[in-house]
mmCIF file with all atom_site columns, C-alpha atoms in Angstrom:
data_model
loop_
_atom_site.group_PDB
_atom_site.id
_atom_site.type_symbol
_atom_site.label_atom_id
_atom_site.label_alt_id
_atom_site.label_comp_id
_atom_site.label_asym_id
_atom_site.label_entity_id
_atom_site.label_seq_id
_atom_site.pdbx_PDB_ins_code
_atom_site.Cartn_x
_atom_site.Cartn_y
_atom_site.Cartn_z
_atom_site.occupancy
_atom_site.B_iso_or_equiv
_atom_site.pdbx_formal_charge
_atom_site.auth_seq_id
_atom_site.auth_comp_id
_atom_site.auth_asym_id
_atom_site.auth_atom_id
_atom_site.pdbx_PDB_model_num
ATOM 1   C CA . MET A 1 1   ? 168.125 114.939 49.340 1.00 0.00 ? 1   MET A CA 1
ATOM 2   C CA . ILE A 1 2   ? 167.607 112.620 52.335 1.00 0.00 ? 2   ILE A CA 1
ATOM 3   C CA . SER A 1 3   ? 169.727 113.480 55.354 1.00 0.00 ? 3   SER A CA 1
ATOM 4   C CA . ALA A 1 4   ? 171.502 110.891 57.493 1.00 0.00 ? 4   ALA A CA 1
ATOM 5   C CA . GLY A 1 5   ? 169.339 111.886 60.434 1.00 0.00 ? 5   GLY A CA 1
ATOM 6   C CA . SER A 1 6   ? 166.128 111.191 58.554 1.00 0.00 ? 6   SER A CA 1
ATOM 7   C CA . VAL A 1 7   ? 167.467 107.766 57.581 1.00 0.00 ? 7   VAL A CA 1
ATOM 8   C CA . HIS A 1 8   ? 168.539 106.836 61.107 1.00 0.00 ? 8   HIS A CA 1
ATOM 9   C CA . ALA A 1 9   ? 165.451 108.213 62.867 1.00 0.00 ? 9   ALA A CA 1
ATOM 10  C CA . PRO A 1 10  ? 163.000 105.401 61.974 1.00 0.00 ? 10  PRO A CA 1
ATOM 11  C CA . TYR A 1 11  ? 165.618 102.718 62.705 1.00 0.00 ? 11  TYR A CA 1
ATOM 12  C CA . VAL A 1 12  ? 166.432 104.185 66.131 1.00 0.00 ? 12  VAL A CA 1
ATOM 13  C CA . ALA A 1 13  ? 162.725 104.618 66.904 1.00 0.00 ? 13  ALA A CA 1
ATOM 14  C CA . GLY A 1 14  ? 162.067 100.980 66.038 1.00 0.00 ? 14  GLY A CA 1
ATOM 15  C CA . LEU A 1 15  ? 165.100 99.842  68.019 1.00 0.00 ? 15  LEU A CA 1
ATOM 16  C CA . LEU A 1 16  ? 164.021 101.718 71.155 1.00 0.00 ? 16  LEU A CA 1
ATOM 17  C CA . LEU A 1 17  ? 160.432 100.541 70.868 1.00 0.00 ? 17  LEU A CA 1
ATOM 18  C CA . GLY A 1 18  ? 161.502 96.928  70.374 1.00 0.00 ? 18  GLY A CA 1
ATOM 19  C CA . ALA A 1 19  ? 163.857 97.125  73.340 1.00 0.00 ? 19  ALA A CA 1
ATOM 20  C CA . SER A 1 20  ? 161.191 98.621  75.599 1.00 0.00 ? 20  SER A CA 1
ATOM 21  C CA . LEU A 1 21  ? 158.812 95.778  74.767 1.00 0.00 ? 21  LEU A CA 1
ATOM 22  C CA . ILE A 1 22  ? 161.204 92.847  74.912 1.00 0.00 ? 22  ILE A CA 1
ATOM 23  C CA . VAL A 1 23  ? 163.313 93.674  77.983 1.00 0.00 ? 23  VAL A CA 1
ATOM 24  C CA . ALA A 1 24  ? 160.809 92.405  80.530 1.00 0.00 ? 24  ALA A CA 1
ATOM 25  C CA . ILE A 1 25  ? 160.436 89.320  82.689 1.00 0.00 ? 25  ILE A CA 1
ATOM 26  C CA . GLY A 1 26  ? 158.376 86.776  80.817 1.00 0.00 ? 26  GLY A CA 1
ATOM 27  C CA . ALA A 1 27  ? 158.116 83.079  80.067 1.00 0.00 ? 27  ALA A CA 1
ATOM 28  C CA . GLN A 1 28  ? 160.208 83.324  76.916 1.00 0.00 ? 28  GLN A CA 1
ATOM 29  C CA . ASN A 1 29  ? 162.987 85.357  78.518 1.00 0.00 ? 29  ASN A CA 1
ATOM 30  C CA . ALA A 1 30  ? 163.006 83.052  81.542 1.00 0.00 ? 30  ALA A CA 1
ATOM 31  C CA . PHE A 1 31  ? 163.427 80.043  79.258 1.00 0.00 ? 31  PHE A CA 1
ATOM 32  C CA . VAL A 1 32  ? 166.249 81.697  77.290 1.00 0.00 ? 32  VAL A CA 1
ATOM 33  C CA . LEU A 1 33  ? 167.989 82.622  80.541 1.00 0.00 ? 33  LEU A CA 1
ATOM 34  C CA . ARG A 1 34  ? 167.759 79.068  81.857 1.00 0.00 ? 34  ARG A CA 1
ATOM 35  C CA . GLN A 1 35  ? 169.152 77.600  78.646 1.00 0.00 ? 35  GLN A CA 1
ATOM 36  C CA . GLY A 1 36  ? 171.957 80.141  78.779 1.00 0.00 ? 36  GLY A CA 1
ATOM 37  C CA . LEU A 1 37  ? 172.825 79.145  82.329 1.00 0.00 ? 37  LEU A CA 1
ATOM 38  C CA . LEU A 1 38  ? 172.814 75.492  81.295 1.00 0.00 ? 38  LEU A CA 1
ATOM 39  C CA . ARG A 1 39  ? 174.832 76.341  78.157 1.00 0.00 ? 39  ARG A CA 1
ATOM 40  C CA . SER A 1 40  ? 172.414 74.131  76.286 1.00 0.00 ? 40  SER A CA 1
ATOM 41  C CA . HIS A 1 41  ? 171.620 74.966  72.623 1.00 0.00 ? 41  HIS A CA 1
ATOM 42  C CA . ARG A 1 42  ? 172.113 78.658  73.329 1.00 0.00 ? 42  ARG A CA 1
ATOM 43  C CA . PHE A 1 43  ? 172.669 79.744  69.734 1.00 0.00 ? 43  PHE A CA 1
ATOM 44  C CA . ALA A 1 44  ? 169.672 77.823  68.395 1.00 0.00 ? 44  ALA A CA 1
ATOM 45  C CA . VAL A 1 45  ? 167.357 79.196  71.087 1.00 0.00 ? 45  VAL A CA 1
ATOM 46  C CA . ALA A 1 46  ? 168.494 82.798  70.664 1.00 0.00 ? 46  ALA A CA 1
ATOM 47  C CA . LEU A 1 47  ? 168.294 82.585  66.873 1.00 0.00 ? 47  LEU A CA 1
ATOM 48  C CA . PHE A 1 48  ? 164.827 81.000  66.943 1.00 0.00 ? 48  PHE A CA 1
ATOM 49  C CA . CYS A 1 49  ? 163.443 83.678  69.262 1.00 0.00 ? 49  CYS A CA 1
ATOM 50  C CA . ALA A 1 50  ? 164.996 86.528  67.288 1.00 0.00 ? 50  ALA A CA 1
ATOM 51  C CA . LEU A 1 51  ? 163.854 85.193  63.912 1.00 0.00 ? 51  LEU A CA 1
ATOM 52  C CA . SER A 1 52  ? 160.347 84.603  65.265 1.00 0.00 ? 52  SER A CA 1
ATOM 53  C CA . ASP A 1 53  ? 160.140 88.209  66.424 1.00 0.00 ? 53  ASP A CA 1
ATOM 54  C CA . ALA A 1 54  ? 161.502 89.448  63.098 1.00 0.00 ? 54  ALA A CA 1
ATOM 55  C CA . LEU A 1 55  ? 158.892 87.420  61.210 1.00 0.00 ? 55  LEU A CA 1
ATOM 56  C CA . LEU A 1 56  ? 156.026 88.684  63.367 1.00 0.00 ? 56  LEU A CA 1
ATOM 57  C CA . ILE A 1 57  ? 157.271 92.277  63.200 1.00 0.00 ? 57  ILE A CA 1
ATOM 58  C CA . GLY A 1 58  ? 157.512 92.041  59.430 1.00 0.00 ? 58  GLY A CA 1
ATOM 59  C CA . ALA A 1 59  ? 153.979 90.663  59.271 1.00 0.00 ? 59  ALA A CA 1
ATOM 60  C CA . GLY A 1 60  ? 152.667 93.411  61.536 1.00 0.00 ? 60  GLY A CA 1
ATOM 61  C CA . VAL A 1 61  ? 154.346 96.203  59.621 1.00 0.00 ? 61  VAL A CA 1
ATOM 62  C CA . GLY A 1 62  ? 153.131 94.571  56.398 1.00 0.00 ? 62  GLY A CA 1
ATOM 63  C CA . GLY A 1 63  ? 149.503 94.993  57.468 1.00 0.00 ? 63  GLY A CA 1
ATOM 64  C CA . LEU A 1 64  ? 148.644 91.813  59.376 1.00 0.00 ? 64  LEU A CA 1
ATOM 65  C CA . GLY A 1 65  ? 148.188 93.792  62.579 1.00 0.00 ? 65  GLY A CA 1
ATOM 66  C CA . VAL A 1 66  ? 145.153 95.578  61.178 1.00 0.00 ? 66  VAL A CA 1
ATOM 67  C CA . ALA A 1 67  ? 143.657 92.315  59.912 1.00 0.00 ? 67  ALA A CA 1
ATOM 68  C CA . VAL A 1 68  ? 144.118 90.425  63.202 1.00 0.00 ? 68  VAL A CA 1
ATOM 69  C CA . GLY A 1 69  ? 142.666 93.313  65.157 1.00 0.00 ? 69  GLY A CA 1
ATOM 70  C CA . LYS A 1 70  ? 139.368 92.759  63.337 1.00 0.00 ? 70  LYS A CA 1
ATOM 71  C CA . HIS A 1 71  ? 139.115 89.160  64.665 1.00 0.00 ? 71  HIS A CA 1
ATOM 72  C CA . PRO A 1 72  ? 139.203 89.286  68.490 1.00 0.00 ? 72  PRO A CA 1
ATOM 73  C CA . HIS A 1 73  ? 137.944 85.699  68.726 1.00 0.00 ? 73  HIS A CA 1
ATOM 74  C CA . LEU A 1 74  ? 141.207 84.505  67.214 1.00 0.00 ? 74  LEU A CA 1
ATOM 75  C CA . LEU A 1 75  ? 143.195 86.292  69.913 1.00 0.00 ? 75  LEU A CA 1
ATOM 76  C CA . ALA A 1 76  ? 140.875 84.839  72.562 1.00 0.00 ? 76  ALA A CA 1
ATOM 77  C CA . LEU A 1 77  ? 141.539 81.312  71.301 1.00 0.00 ? 77  LEU A CA 1
ATOM 78  C CA . ILE A 1 78  ? 145.287 81.917  71.324 1.00 0.00 ? 78  ILE A CA 1
ATOM 79  C CA . ALA A 1 79  ? 144.990 83.305  74.865 1.00 0.00 ? 79  ALA A CA 1
ATOM 80  C CA . CYS A 1 80  ? 143.300 80.134  76.157 1.00 0.00 ? 80  CYS A CA 1
ATOM 81  C CA . VAL A 1 81  ? 145.773 77.797  74.491 1.00 0.00 ? 81  VAL A CA 1
ATOM 82  C CA . GLY A 1 82  ? 148.716 79.909  75.585 1.00 0.00 ? 82  GLY A CA 1
ATOM 83  C CA . ALA A 1 83  ? 147.503 80.045  79.186 1.00 0.00 ? 83  ALA A CA 1
ATOM 84  C CA . THR A 1 84  ? 147.176 76.255  79.299 1.00 0.00 ? 84  THR A CA 1
ATOM 85  C CA . VAL A 1 85  ? 150.708 75.772  77.965 1.00 0.00 ? 85  VAL A CA 1
ATOM 86  C CA . LEU A 1 86  ? 152.157 78.308  80.402 1.00 0.00 ? 86  LEU A CA 1
ATOM 87  C CA . MET A 1 87  ? 150.413 76.676  83.359 1.00 0.00 ? 87  MET A CA 1
ATOM 88  C CA . TRP A 1 88  ? 151.860 73.291  82.383 1.00 0.00 ? 88  TRP A CA 1
ATOM 89  C CA . TYR A 1 89  ? 155.400 74.615  82.021 1.00 0.00 ? 89  TYR A CA 1
ATOM 90  C CA . GLY A 1 90  ? 154.992 76.377  85.344 1.00 0.00 ? 90  GLY A CA 1
ATOM 91  C CA . VAL A 1 91  ? 154.219 72.998  86.937 1.00 0.00 ? 91  VAL A CA 1
ATOM 92  C CA . GLN A 1 92  ? 157.303 71.527  85.248 1.00 0.00 ? 92  GLN A CA 1
ATOM 93  C CA . ALA A 1 93  ? 159.497 74.327  86.592 1.00 0.00 ? 93  ALA A CA 1
ATOM 94  C CA . LEU A 1 94  ? 158.166 73.812  90.109 1.00 0.00 ? 94  LEU A CA 1
ATOM 95  C CA . ARG A 1 95  ? 158.855 70.074  89.860 1.00 0.00 ? 95  ARG A CA 1
ATOM 96  C CA . ARG A 1 96  ? 162.464 70.837  88.911 1.00 0.00 ? 96  ARG A CA 1
ATOM 97  C CA . ALA A 1 97  ? 162.763 73.065  91.968 1.00 0.00 ? 97  ALA A CA 1
ATOM 98  C CA . PHE A 1 98  ? 161.866 70.134  94.236 1.00 0.00 ? 98  PHE A CA 1
ATOM 99  C CA . HIS A 1 99  ? 164.353 67.738  92.621 1.00 0.00 ? 99  HIS A CA 1
ATOM 100 C CA . PRO A 1 100 ? 167.911 68.992  93.218 1.00 0.00 ? 100 PRO A CA 1
ATOM 101 C CA . GLN A 1 101 ? 169.495 66.171  91.225 1.00 0.00 ? 101 GLN A CA 1
ATOM 102 C CA . VAL A 1 102 ? 168.204 67.675  87.955 1.00 0.00 ? 102 VAL A CA 1
ATOM 103 C CA . LEU A 1 103 ? 169.448 71.170  88.737 1.00 0.00 ? 103 LEU A CA 1
ATOM 104 C CA . LYS A 1 104 ? 173.132 70.665  88.004 1.00 0.00 ? 104 LYS A CA 1
ATOM 105 C CA . ALA A 1 105 ? 174.080 72.508  84.842 1.00 0.00 ? 105 ALA A CA 1
ATOM 106 C CA . ASP A 1 106 ? 177.337 70.644  84.176 1.00 0.00 ? 106 ASP A CA 1
ATOM 107 C CA . SER A 1 107 ? 175.853 67.160  84.126 1.00 0.00 ? 107 SER A CA 1
ATOM 108 C CA . HIS A 1 108 ? 172.489 67.925  82.571 1.00 0.00 ? 108 HIS A CA 1
ATOM 109 C CA . ALA A 1 109 ? 173.244 70.662  80.043 1.00 0.00 ? 109 ALA A CA 1
ATOM 110 C CA . ASN A 1 110 ? 172.746 68.518  76.962 1.00 0.00 ? 110 ASN A CA 1
ATOM 111 C CA . THR A 1 111 ? 170.223 65.896  78.059 1.00 0.00 ? 111 THR A CA 1
ATOM 112 C CA . ALA A 1 112 ? 167.474 67.509  75.977 1.00 0.00 ? 112 ALA A CA 1
ATOM 113 C CA . SER A 1 113 ? 167.791 67.299  72.210 1.00 0.00 ? 113 SER A CA 1
ATOM 114 C CA . ALA A 1 114 ? 167.958 70.460  70.130 1.00 0.00 ? 114 ALA A CA 1
ATOM 115 C CA . TRP A 1 115 ? 164.572 69.687  68.575 1.00 0.00 ? 115 TRP A CA 1
ATOM 116 C CA . ARG A 1 116 ? 162.943 69.247  71.961 1.00 0.00 ? 116 ARG A CA 1
ATOM 117 C CA . VAL A 1 117 ? 164.417 72.503  73.234 1.00 0.00 ? 117 VAL A CA 1
ATOM 118 C CA . ILE A 1 118 ? 163.301 74.392  70.116 1.00 0.00 ? 118 ILE A CA 1
ATOM 119 C CA . ALA A 1 119 ? 159.822 72.858  70.367 1.00 0.00 ? 119 ALA A CA 1
ATOM 120 C CA . THR A 1 120 ? 159.557 74.116  73.946 1.00 0.00 ? 120 THR A CA 1
ATOM 121 C CA . CYS A 1 121 ? 160.853 77.514  72.868 1.00 0.00 ? 121 CYS A CA 1
ATOM 122 C CA . ALA A 1 122 ? 158.278 77.579  70.057 1.00 0.00 ? 122 ALA A CA 1
ATOM 123 C CA . GLY A 1 123 ? 155.536 77.047  72.616 1.00 0.00 ? 123 GLY A CA 1
ATOM 124 C CA . PHE A 1 124 ? 156.680 80.010  74.681 1.00 0.00 ? 124 PHE A CA 1
ATOM 125 C CA . THR A 1 125 ? 156.972 82.138  71.544 1.00 0.00 ? 125 THR A CA 1
ATOM 126 C CA . TRP A 1 126 ? 154.061 81.274  69.274 1.00 0.00 ? 126 TRP A CA 1
ATOM 127 C CA . LEU A 1 127 ? 151.478 80.376  71.928 1.00 0.00 ? 127 LEU A CA 1
ATOM 128 C CA . ASN A 1 128 ? 151.974 83.591  73.871 1.00 0.00 ? 128 ASN A CA 1
ATOM 129 C CA . PRO A 1 129 ? 149.348 86.192  72.871 1.00 0.00 ? 129 PRO A CA 1
ATOM 130 C CA . HIS A 1 130 ? 151.510 88.986  74.284 1.00 0.00 ? 130 HIS A CA 1
ATOM 131 C CA . VAL A 1 131 ? 154.002 88.293  71.506 1.00 0.00 ? 131 VAL A CA 1
ATOM 132 C CA . TYR A 1 132 ? 151.319 89.001  68.916 1.00 0.00 ? 132 TYR A CA 1
ATOM 133 C CA . LEU A 1 133 ? 150.069 92.061  70.771 1.00 0.00 ? 133 LEU A CA 1
ATOM 134 C CA . ASP A 1 134 ? 153.574 93.527  70.993 1.00 0.00 ? 134 ASP A CA 1
ATOM 135 C CA . THR A 1 135 ? 154.987 92.620  67.586 1.00 0.00 ? 135 THR A CA 1
ATOM 136 C CA . VAL A 1 136 ? 152.043 92.326  65.208 1.00 0.00 ? 136 VAL A CA 1
ATOM 137 C CA . LEU A 1 137 ? 149.537 94.783  66.663 1.00 0.00 ? 137 LEU A CA 1
ATOM 138 C CA . LEU A 1 138 ? 151.525 97.417  68.579 1.00 0.00 ? 138 LEU A CA 1
ATOM 139 C CA . ILE A 1 139 ? 154.660 97.649  66.447 1.00 0.00 ? 139 ILE A CA 1
ATOM 140 C CA . GLY A 1 140 ? 152.589 97.143  63.301 1.00 0.00 ? 140 GLY A CA 1
ATOM 141 C CA . SER A 1 141 ? 150.266 100.018 64.162 1.00 0.00 ? 141 SER A CA 1
ATOM 142 C CA . LEU A 1 142 ? 153.046 102.389 65.238 1.00 0.00 ? 142 LEU A CA 1
ATOM 143 C CA . ALA A 1 143 ? 154.966 101.637 62.049 1.00 0.00 ? 143 ALA A CA 1
ATOM 144 C CA . SER A 1 144 ? 152.119 103.169 60.079 1.00 0.00 ? 144 SER A CA 1
ATOM 145 C CA . ALA A 1 145 ? 153.259 106.576 61.332 1.00 0.00 ? 145 ALA A CA 1
ATOM 146 C CA . TRP A 1 146 ? 156.317 106.278 59.068 1.00 0.00 ? 146 TRP A CA 1
ATOM 147 C CA . PRO A 1 147 ? 156.069 106.664 55.291 1.00 0.00 ? 147 PRO A CA 1
ATOM 148 C CA . ALA A 1 148 ? 156.245 103.500 53.213 1.00 0.00 ? 148 ALA A CA 1
ATOM 149 C CA . PRO A 1 149 ? 158.265 101.781 52.068 1.00 0.00 ? 149 PRO A CA 1
ATOM 150 C CA . GLY A 1 150 ? 161.719 103.076 53.110 1.00 0.00 ? 150 GLY A CA 1
ATOM 151 C CA . PRO A 1 151 ? 161.294 104.631 56.585 1.00 0.00 ? 151 PRO A CA 1
ATOM 152 C CA . ARG A 1 152 ? 158.682 102.058 57.581 1.00 0.00 ? 152 ARG A CA 1
ATOM 153 C CA . THR A 1 153 ? 161.023 99.230  56.605 1.00 0.00 ? 153 THR A CA 1
ATOM 154 C CA . LEU A 1 154 ? 163.841 100.804 58.616 1.00 0.00 ? 154 LEU A CA 1
ATOM 155 C CA . PHE A 1 155 ? 161.493 101.054 61.597 1.00 0.00 ? 155 PHE A CA 1
ATOM 156 C CA . ALA A 1 156 ? 160.753 97.325  61.322 1.00 0.00 ? 156 ALA A CA 1
ATOM 157 C CA . ILE A 1 157 ? 164.460 96.490  60.974 1.00 0.00 ? 157 ILE A CA 1
ATOM 158 C CA . GLY A 1 158 ? 165.211 98.539  64.065 1.00 0.00 ? 158 GLY A CA 1
ATOM 159 C CA . ALA A 1 159 ? 162.554 96.723  66.109 1.00 0.00 ? 159 ALA A CA 1
ATOM 160 C CA . ALA A 1 160 ? 163.815 93.348  64.888 1.00 0.00 ? 160 ALA A CA 1
ATOM 161 C CA . SER A 1 161 ? 167.412 94.342  65.701 1.00 0.00 ? 161 SER A CA 1
ATOM 162 C CA . ALA A 1 162 ? 166.411 94.860  69.326 1.00 0.00 ? 162 ALA A CA 1
ATOM 163 C CA . SER A 1 163 ? 165.243 91.247  69.473 1.00 0.00 ? 163 SER A CA 1
ATOM 164 C CA . PHE A 1 164 ? 168.492 89.904  68.005 1.00 0.00 ? 164 PHE A CA 1
ATOM 165 C CA . ILE A 1 165 ? 170.622 91.979  70.388 1.00 0.00 ? 165 ILE A CA 1
ATOM 166 C CA . TRP A 1 166 ? 168.560 91.065  73.435 1.00 0.00 ? 166 TRP A CA 1
ATOM 167 C CA . PHE A 1 167 ? 168.200 87.326  72.937 1.00 0.00 ? 167 PHE A CA 1
ATOM 168 C CA . PHE A 1 168 ? 171.845 86.719  72.088 1.00 0.00 ? 168 PHE A CA 1
ATOM 169 C CA . ALA A 1 169 ? 172.978 88.957  74.968 1.00 0.00 ? 169 ALA A CA 1
ATOM 170 C CA . LEU A 1 170 ? 170.652 87.121  77.371 1.00 0.00 ? 170 LEU A CA 1
ATOM 171 C CA . SER A 1 171 ? 171.632 83.674  76.103 1.00 0.00 ? 171 SER A CA 1
ATOM 172 C CA . TYR A 1 172 ? 175.404 84.170  76.165 1.00 0.00 ? 172 TYR A CA 1
ATOM 173 C CA . GLY A 1 173 ? 175.533 86.769  78.924 1.00 0.00 ? 173 GLY A CA 1
ATOM 174 C CA . ALA A 1 174 ? 173.916 84.308  81.319 1.00 0.00 ? 174 ALA A CA 1
ATOM 175 C CA . ARG A 1 175 ? 177.335 82.699  81.782 1.00 0.00 ? 175 ARG A CA 1
ATOM 176 C CA . LEU A 1 176 ? 178.316 85.717  83.895 1.00 0.00 ? 176 LEU A CA 1
ATOM 177 C CA . LEU A 1 177 ? 175.797 84.442  86.446 1.00 0.00 ? 177 LEU A CA 1
ATOM 178 C CA . ALA A 1 178 ? 177.110 80.877  86.243 1.00 0.00 ? 178 ALA A CA 1
ATOM 179 C CA . PRO A 1 179 ? 179.168 81.032  89.491 1.00 0.00 ? 179 PRO A CA 1
ATOM 180 C CA . LEU A 1 180 ? 176.023 81.964  91.387 1.00 0.00 ? 180 LEU A CA 1
ATOM 181 C CA . PHE A 1 181 ? 174.162 78.983  89.918 1.00 0.00 ? 181 PHE A CA 1
ATOM 182 C CA . ASN A 1 182 ? 176.769 76.430  90.941 1.00 0.00 ? 182 ASN A CA 1
ATOM 183 C CA . LYS A 1 183 ? 174.616 75.949  94.021 1.00 0.00 ? 183 LYS A CA 1
ATOM 184 C CA . PRO A 1 184 ? 171.400 73.887  93.719 1.00 0.00 ? 184 PRO A CA 1
ATOM 185 C CA . ALA A 1 185 ? 169.614 76.437  95.915 1.00 0.00 ? 185 ALA A CA 1
ATOM 186 C CA . ALA A 1 186 ? 170.070 79.104  93.241 1.00 0.00 ? 186 ALA A CA 1
ATOM 187 C CA . TRP A 1 187 ? 168.483 76.817  90.635 1.00 0.00 ? 187 TRP A CA 1
ATOM 188 C CA . ARG A 1 188 ? 165.577 76.186  93.004 1.00 0.00 ? 188 ARG A CA 1
ATOM 189 C CA . VAL A 1 189 ? 164.997 79.923  93.345 1.00 0.00 ? 189 VAL A CA 1
ATOM 190 C CA . LEU A 1 190 ? 165.211 80.442  89.582 1.00 0.00 ? 190 LEU A CA 1
ATOM 191 C CA . ASP A 1 191 ? 162.762 77.644  88.802 1.00 0.00 ? 191 ASP A CA 1
ATOM 192 C CA . VAL A 1 192 ? 160.315 78.845  91.447 1.00 0.00 ? 192 VAL A CA 1
ATOM 193 C CA . LEU A 1 193 ? 160.478 82.341  89.942 1.00 0.00 ? 193 LEU A CA 1
ATOM 194 C CA . ILE A 1 194 ? 159.988 80.879  86.451 1.00 0.00 ? 194 ILE A CA 1
ATOM 195 C CA . ALA A 1 195 ? 156.921 78.984  87.671 1.00 0.00 ? 195 ALA A CA 1
ATOM 196 C CA . LEU A 1 196 ? 155.472 82.110  89.279 1.00 0.00 ? 196 LEU A CA 1
ATOM 197 C CA . VAL A 1 197 ? 156.095 84.198  86.162 1.00 0.00 ? 197 VAL A CA 1
ATOM 198 C CA . MET A 1 198 ? 154.450 81.631  83.896 1.00 0.00 ? 198 MET A CA 1
ATOM 199 C CA . TRP A 1 199 ? 151.440 81.206  86.177 1.00 0.00 ? 199 TRP A CA 1
ATOM 200 C CA . SER A 1 200 ? 150.984 84.966  86.559 1.00 0.00 ? 200 SER A CA 1
ATOM 201 C CA . ILE A 1 201 ? 151.030 85.424  82.771 1.00 0.00 ? 201 ILE A CA 1
ATOM 202 C CA . ALA A 1 202 ? 148.582 82.531  82.334 1.00 0.00 ? 202 ALA A CA 1
ATOM 203 C CA . ILE A 1 203 ? 146.205 84.007  84.931 1.00 0.00 ? 203 ILE A CA 1
ATOM 204 C CA . LYS A 1 204 ? 146.356 87.415  83.247 1.00 0.00 ? 204 LYS A CA 1
ATOM 205 C CA . LEU A 1 205 ? 145.588 85.835  79.894 1.00 0.00 ? 205 LEU A CA 1
ATOM 206 C CA . LEU A 1 206 ? 142.589 83.919  81.261 1.00 0.00 ? 206 LEU A CA 1
ATOM 207 C CA . TRP A 1 207 ? 141.365 86.964  83.146 1.00 0.00 ? 207 TRP A CA 1
ATOM 208 C CA . SER A 1 208 ? 141.590 89.053  79.979 1.00 0.00 ? 208 SER A CA 1
ATOM 209 C CA . PHE A 1 209 ? 139.689 86.367  78.065 1.00 0.00 ? 209 PHE A CA 1
ATOM 210 C CA . LEU A 1 210 ? 136.903 86.161  80.666 1.00 0.00 ? 210 LEU A CA 1
ATOM 211 C CA . ALA A 1 211 ? 136.679 89.948  80.885 1.00 0.00 ? 211 ALA A CA 1
ATOM 212 C CA . HIS A 1 212 ? 135.944 90.149  77.162 1.00 0.00 ? 212 HIS A CA 1
#
């Protein structure tokens, strides 16, 4: 007979691991936060990010993590492309910081189409090698410690649940910071920080690529 504790244990373990990996300052989280502050396509952005994580986690737990780990050149290629994209979006964020007229959430919340916003979000998600390292390789390898298929599946569901909880909380919880961002200066600070985060990640990716 399977106890309730044994059923919950892999789910909780996956949930805690997923939370520890996703709750960090990064290009994707910065983008979700900005869209939340602008109240622009919040649901679509949060859902896209969460579903992307769930898909990658499922692939990693399903065995893709082991396969990708055998092809480091593929990860190196993704690192170079991802670094280039992050550098470009960092430049865009810095340009926004120097143009106060585009930093007003009320008047510019819906200027970008949903498809354009999702395309940008896809770049932050699928062109970021850290996403693959965290979801496919790390979570995929740690999932192997749980017996298949039941406990291992629960572990994957727990990790994916952390992504859903986090992205929707970040997207809709950003409104609590809205009063602070009524001032253009606050948007300048945010966009400068976004640019610095993206550039730092890009530099780390390129440095990792050159080191190997």
